[in-house]
Each structure stands twice: as C-alpha cells, then as structure tokens.
Amino acid sequence: MIWLDTLVQGILLGGLYALFAAGLSLVFGIMRLVNLAHGDLIILAAYLVLMGVTLLGLSPWIAALVAMPAMFALGWLLQAAVLNRVLGKDILPPLLVTFGLSVALQNGLLEAFSADSRRIPVGALEGASLDLGLVTVGIMPLMTFASAIVMIIALNGLFYHTALGRAFRATSDDAVTA
C-alpha cells in the first residue's frame, strides 16, 4: 500500500503549498503584483525562526511569533520604499524588482547559512506520528495541513463576509473607483 501512503503524504504536502500560494495569490489578486521573491521571503522567515531557536534558545512557537512582526515590518518597508515606486500600469518594473530581490535574498542567505540543509528543531513533534491503519502520518504535516484549512476558511470569511473584504475586492477590481 505504498501508493496510499504516497497519496496521503502528497495531500498533506499540498497543504503547505496552499499556505504559500494563499499569500502569493493575495498579493497578485489585490495589488496585481507578481512577487518573484515570495518564496525567498518565506525562507528568510524560516531562517529567522531557526536563529531564534538555535541562537536565542527560544521555543519554535515563540520564535515564530517573534519572526511574524519582523517579517511584517520587512514587508511594509519593502512596500513603502521599493514596490510603491514601481507599481503602475506596466508589469515589467515590479517583476524586475522582485526578481532582483529574490536573487539578493538567495545569495544573502547562501552566504549567511551556506548551502547545507537545516531543520528547525521542534522537540517531540519531530518524530511524533499517528497510525491510521494502512498509513502512518506525521503530526507536523497534519498540523500544517490543518493550519492551511483554517487559514483558507479564515481568508474566505474575511473576503466574502466583511466590509474590509468587500473593500479589498473592490480595490482589486478597480483601484481608482474603489
């Protein structure tokens, strides 16, 4: 039954990809910005969590809570200082800027952390699994998948059941009229 295990693991990994895609689609859907550095910013956030855990001795959850406002601040700074200057009618300038940012982030992270793969230690959750009969599923992939479902439901609720979501959708449709 290796095919069943592969199918289940693929679905769980799809939850992680859905989390990444949610952010990417929000930026594109609302701002019409193709952010080629999106994945690199996710990796930067993961390295911030890794440094919080390994250098400062924080738990992974606390390190993630610290990394969130840091990444929010970085995103705001990038938006205010760089992206607002190139957003407009032409798609090429933002594409080039985010491509350059991607290259700079990749090379900066390569210099800072080398090409060796790293893992954020999460204690007992690393090896914890749930036996479902024919398939054994890791707790971390299950938590990731569950958080993807919660995030997508929350975003759906935000966009289709709140005034803020209506404003987001109106801005996406026609920024001048909204």
mmCIF file of N, CA and C in Angstrom, residues 42-101:
data_model
loop_
_atom_site.group_PDB
_atom_site.id
_atom_site.type_symbol
_atom_site.label_atom_id
_atom_site.label_comp_id
_atom_site.label_asym_id
_atom_site.label_seq_id
_atom_site.Cartn_x
_atom_site.Cartn_y
_atom_site.Cartn_z
ATOM 1 N N ILE A 42 9.667 33.685 2.415
ATOM 2 C CA ILE A 42 9.237 32.591 3.293
ATOM 3 C C ILE A 42 10.462 31.893 3.887
ATOM 4 N N ILE A 43 11.468 31.656 3.056
ATOM 5 C CA ILE A 43 12.698 31.015 3.536
ATOM 6 C C ILE A 43 13.407 31.917 4.540
ATOM 7 N N LEU A 44 13.431 33.223 4.284
ATOM 8 C CA LEU A 44 14.027 34.167 5.235
ATOM 9 C C LEU A 44 13.317 34.084 6.580
ATOM 10 N N ALA A 45 11.995 34.011 6.565
ATOM 11 C CA ALA A 45 11.234 33.876 7.808
ATOM 12 C C ALA A 45 11.599 32.578 8.530
ATOM 13 N N ALA A 46 11.758 31.498 7.773
ATOM 14 C CA ALA A 46 12.142 30.220 8.384
ATOM 15 C C ALA A 46 13.527 30.320 9.019
ATOM 16 N N TYR A 47 14.448 31.020 8.366
ATOM 17 C CA TYR A 47 15.779 31.199 8.947
ATOM 18 C C TYR A 47 15.732 32.089 10.188
ATOM 19 N N LEU A 48 14.837 33.061 10.226
ATOM 20 C CA LEU A 48 14.679 33.865 11.445
ATOM 21 C C LEU A 48 14.214 32.985 12.602
ATOM 22 N N VAL A 49 13.271 32.093 12.317
ATOM 23 C CA VAL A 49 12.807 31.161 13.347
ATOM 24 C C VAL A 49 13.950 30.247 13.772
ATOM 25 N N LEU A 50 14.701 29.739 12.810
ATOM 26 C CA LEU A 50 15.838 28.866 13.115
ATOM 27 C C LEU A 50 16.847 29.574 14.012
ATOM 28 N N MET A 51 17.147 30.843 13.703
ATOM 29 C CA MET A 51 18.097 31.592 14.536
ATOM 30 C C MET A 51 17.535 31.833 15.929
ATOM 31 N N GLY A 52 16.244 32.097 16.019
ATOM 32 C CA GLY A 52 15.630 32.282 17.331
ATOM 33 C C GLY A 52 15.726 31.032 18.181
ATOM 34 N N VAL A 53 15.574 29.882 17.547
ATOM 35 C CA VAL A 53 15.636 28.608 18.274
ATOM 36 C C VAL A 53 17.074 28.256 18.637
ATOM 37 N N THR A 54 17.981 28.334 17.659
ATOM 38 C CA THR A 54 19.349 27.856 17.896
ATOM 39 C C THR A 54 20.221 28.867 18.632
ATOM 40 N N LEU A 55 20.098 30.150 18.309
ATOM 41 C CA LEU A 55 20.969 31.149 18.939
ATOM 42 C C LEU A 55 20.412 31.699 20.243
ATOM 43 N N LEU A 56 19.092 31.912 20.284
ATOM 44 C CA LEU A 56 18.486 32.518 21.468
ATOM 45 C C LEU A 56 17.850 31.504 22.407
ATOM 46 N N GLY A 57 17.730 30.264 21.953
ATOM 47 C CA GLY A 57 17.151 29.223 22.796
ATOM 48 C C GLY A 57 15.641 29.330 22.957
ATOM 49 N N LEU A 58 14.975 30.029 22.052
ATOM 50 C CA LEU A 58 13.524 30.158 22.128
ATOM 51 C C LEU A 58 12.857 28.871 21.661
ATOM 52 N N SER A 59 11.633 28.671 22.110
ATOM 53 C CA SER A 59 10.879 27.546 21.557
ATOM 54 C C SER A 59 10.512 27.913 20.118
ATOM 55 N N PRO A 60 10.288 26.937 19.256
ATOM 56 C CA PRO A 60 9.945 27.250 17.863
ATOM 57 C C PRO A 60 8.689 28.113 17.741
ATOM 58 N N TRP A 61 7.741 27.905 18.639
ATOM 59 C CA TRP A 61 6.484 28.656 18.579
ATOM 60 C C TRP A 61 6.716 30.125 18.943
ATOM 61 N N ILE A 62 7.524 30.367 19.969
ATOM 62 C CA ILE A 62 7.849 31.745 20.362
ATOM 63 C C ILE A 62 8.692 32.400 19.272
ATOM 64 N N ALA A 63 9.646 31.665 18.726
ATOM 65 C CA ALA A 63 10.482 32.205 17.650
ATOM 66 C C ALA A 63 9.624 32.581 16.440
ATOM 67 N N ALA A 64 8.611 31.780 16.138
ATOM 68 C CA ALA A 64 7.709 32.103 15.024
ATOM 69 C C ALA A 64 6.902 33.358 15.335
ATOM 70 N N LEU A 65 6.473 33.497 16.588
ATOM 71 C CA LEU A 65 5.735 34.703 16.978
ATOM 72 C C LEU A 65 6.610 35.950 16.907
ATOM 73 N N VAL A 66 7.909 35.792 17.141
ATOM 74 C CA VAL A 66 8.847 36.914 17.022
ATOM 75 C C VAL A 66 9.121 37.212 15.547
ATOM 76 N N ALA A 67 9.218 36.177 14.734
ATOM 77 C CA ALA A 67 9.522 36.362 13.310
ATOM 78 C C ALA A 67 8.370 37.024 12.557
ATOM 79 N N MET A 68 7.139 36.789 12.999
ATOM 80 C CA MET A 68 5.992 37.354 12.280
ATOM 81 C C MET A 68 6.022 38.878 12.213
ATOM 82 N N PRO A 69 6.136 39.584 13.341
ATOM 83 C CA PRO A 69 6.191 41.046 13.219
ATOM 84 C C PRO A 69 7.452 41.535 12.508
ATOM 85 N N ALA A 70 8.541 40.799 12.631
ATOM 86 C CA ALA A 70 9.765 41.184 11.915
ATOM 87 C C ALA A 70 9.536 41.095 10.408
ATOM 88 N N MET A 71 8.885 40.038 9.952
ATOM 89 C CA MET A 71 8.608 39.893 8.523
ATOM 90 C C MET A 71 7.537 40.883 8.067
ATOM 91 N N PHE A 72 6.578 41.178 8.943
ATOM 92 C CA PHE A 72 5.585 42.205 8.620
ATOM 93 C C PHE A 72 6.280 43.542 8.401
ATOM 94 N N ALA A 73 7.205 43.884 9.303
ATOM 95 C CA ALA A 73 7.946 45.144 9.180
ATOM 96 C C ALA A 73 8.778 45.165 7.901
ATOM 97 N N LEU A 74 9.427 44.056 7.588
ATOM 98 C CA LEU A 74 10.211 43.984 6.356
ATOM 99 C C LEU A 74 9.312 44.141 5.131
ATOM 100 N N GLY A 75 8.161 43.490 5.143
ATOM 101 C CA GLY A 75 7.214 43.611 4.034
ATOM 102 C C GLY A 75 6.718 45.038 3.875
ATOM 103 N N TRP A 76 6.403 45.680 4.990
ATOM 104 C CA TRP A 76 5.946 47.068 4.935
ATOM 105 C C TRP A 76 7.050 47.964 4.387
ATOM 106 N N LEU A 77 8.274 47.743 4.855
ATOM 107 C CA LEU A 77 9.411 48.542 4.389
ATOM 108 C C LEU A 77 9.649 48.344 2.888
ATOM 109 N N LEU A 78 9.612 47.104 2.439
ATOM 110 C CA LEU A 78 9.772 46.830 1.003
ATOM 111 C C LEU A 78 8.663 47.496 0.189
ATOM 112 N N GLN A 79 7.445 47.421 0.703
ATOM 113 C CA GLN A 79 6.322 48.039 0.001
ATOM 114 C C GLN A 79 6.494 49.552 -0.077
ATOM 115 N N ALA A 80 6.808 50.169 1.061
ATOM 116 C CA ALA A 80 6.909 51.630 1.114
ATOM 117 C C ALA A 80 8.126 52.157 0.360
ATOM 118 N N ALA A 81 9.248 51.498 0.501
ATOM 119 C CA ALA A 81 10.498 52.032 -0.054
ATOM 120 C C ALA A 81 10.763 51.608 -1.494
ATOM 121 N N VAL A 82 10.272 50.432 -1.879
ATOM 122 C CA VAL A 82 10.652 49.909 -3.190
ATOM 123 C C VAL A 82 9.443 49.675 -4.101
ATOM 124 N N LEU A 83 8.513 48.859 -3.658
ATOM 125 C CA LEU A 83 7.452 48.401 -4.557
ATOM 126 C C LEU A 83 6.487 49.505 -4.971
ATOM 127 N N ASN A 84 6.150 50.421 -4.063
ATOM 128 C CA ASN A 84 5.233 51.505 -4.434
ATOM 129 C C ASN A 84 5.790 52.363 -5.561
ATOM 130 N N ARG A 85 7.095 52.434 -5.666
ATOM 131 C CA ARG A 85 7.724 53.248 -6.712
ATOM 132 C C ARG A 85 7.605 52.625 -8.102
ATOM 133 N N VAL A 86 7.443 51.312 -8.150
ATOM 134 C CA VAL A 86 7.426 50.648 -9.457
ATOM 135 C C VAL A 86 6.055 50.105 -9.844
ATOM 136 N N LEU A 87 5.091 50.150 -8.915
ATOM 137 C CA LEU A 87 3.750 49.675 -9.255
ATOM 138 C C LEU A 87 3.068 50.686 -10.165
ATOM 139 N N GLY A 88 2.391 50.214 -11.143
ATOM 140 C CA GLY A 88 1.703 51.100 -12.072
ATOM 141 C C GLY A 88 1.088 50.313 -13.196
ATOM 142 N N LYS A 89 1.100 50.890 -14.351
ATOM 143 C CA LYS A 89 0.449 50.261 -15.497
ATOM 144 C C LYS A 89 1.295 49.165 -16.136
ATOM 145 N N ASP A 90 2.598 49.277 -16.036
ATOM 146 C CA ASP A 90 3.484 48.299 -16.670
ATOM 147 C C ASP A 90 3.855 47.204 -15.673
ATOM 148 N N ILE A 91 3.831 45.964 -16.105
ATOM 149 C CA ILE A 91 4.128 44.835 -15.220
ATOM 150 C C ILE A 91 5.632 44.582 -15.089
ATOM 151 N N LEU A 92 6.428 45.055 -16.035
ATOM 152 C CA LEU A 92 7.851 44.721 -16.059
ATOM 153 C C LEU A 92 8.655 45.289 -14.882
ATOM 154 N N PRO A 93 8.526 46.564 -14.505
ATOM 155 C CA PRO A 93 9.348 47.063 -13.387
ATOM 156 C C PRO A 93 9.159 46.295 -12.072
ATOM 157 N N PRO A 94 7.909 46.025 -11.620
ATOM 158 C CA PRO A 94 7.782 45.240 -10.388
ATOM 159 C C PRO A 94 8.347 43.827 -10.527
ATOM 160 N N LEU A 95 8.215 43.261 -11.721
ATOM 161 C CA LEU A 95 8.751 41.926 -11.975
ATOM 162 C C LEU A 95 10.266 41.930 -11.838
ATOM 163 N N LEU A 96 10.913 42.930 -12.413
ATOM 164 C CA LEU A 96 12.373 43.034 -12.325
ATOM 165 C C LEU A 96 12.833 43.304 -10.898
ATOM 166 N N VAL A 97 12.108 44.166 -10.185
ATOM 167 C CA VAL A 97 12.484 44.481 -8.803
ATOM 168 C C VAL A 97 12.364 43.248 -7.919
ATOM 169 N N THR A 98 11.258 42.508 -8.043
ATOM 170 C CA THR A 98 11.104 41.321 -7.197
ATOM 171 C C THR A 98 12.066 40.211 -7.611
ATOM 172 N N PHE A 99 12.411 40.149 -8.894
ATOM 173 C CA PHE A 99 13.426 39.187 -9.326
ATOM 174 C C PHE A 99 14.777 39.544 -8.703
ATOM 175 N N GLY A 100 15.141 40.817 -8.741
ATOM 176 C CA GLY A 100 16.394 41.264 -8.126
ATOM 177 C C GLY A 100 16.404 41.014 -6.631
ATOM 178 N N LEU A 101 15.271 41.267 -5.979
ATOM 179 C CA LEU A 101 15.162 40.997 -4.547
ATOM 180 C C LEU A 101 15.335 39.509 -4.273
#
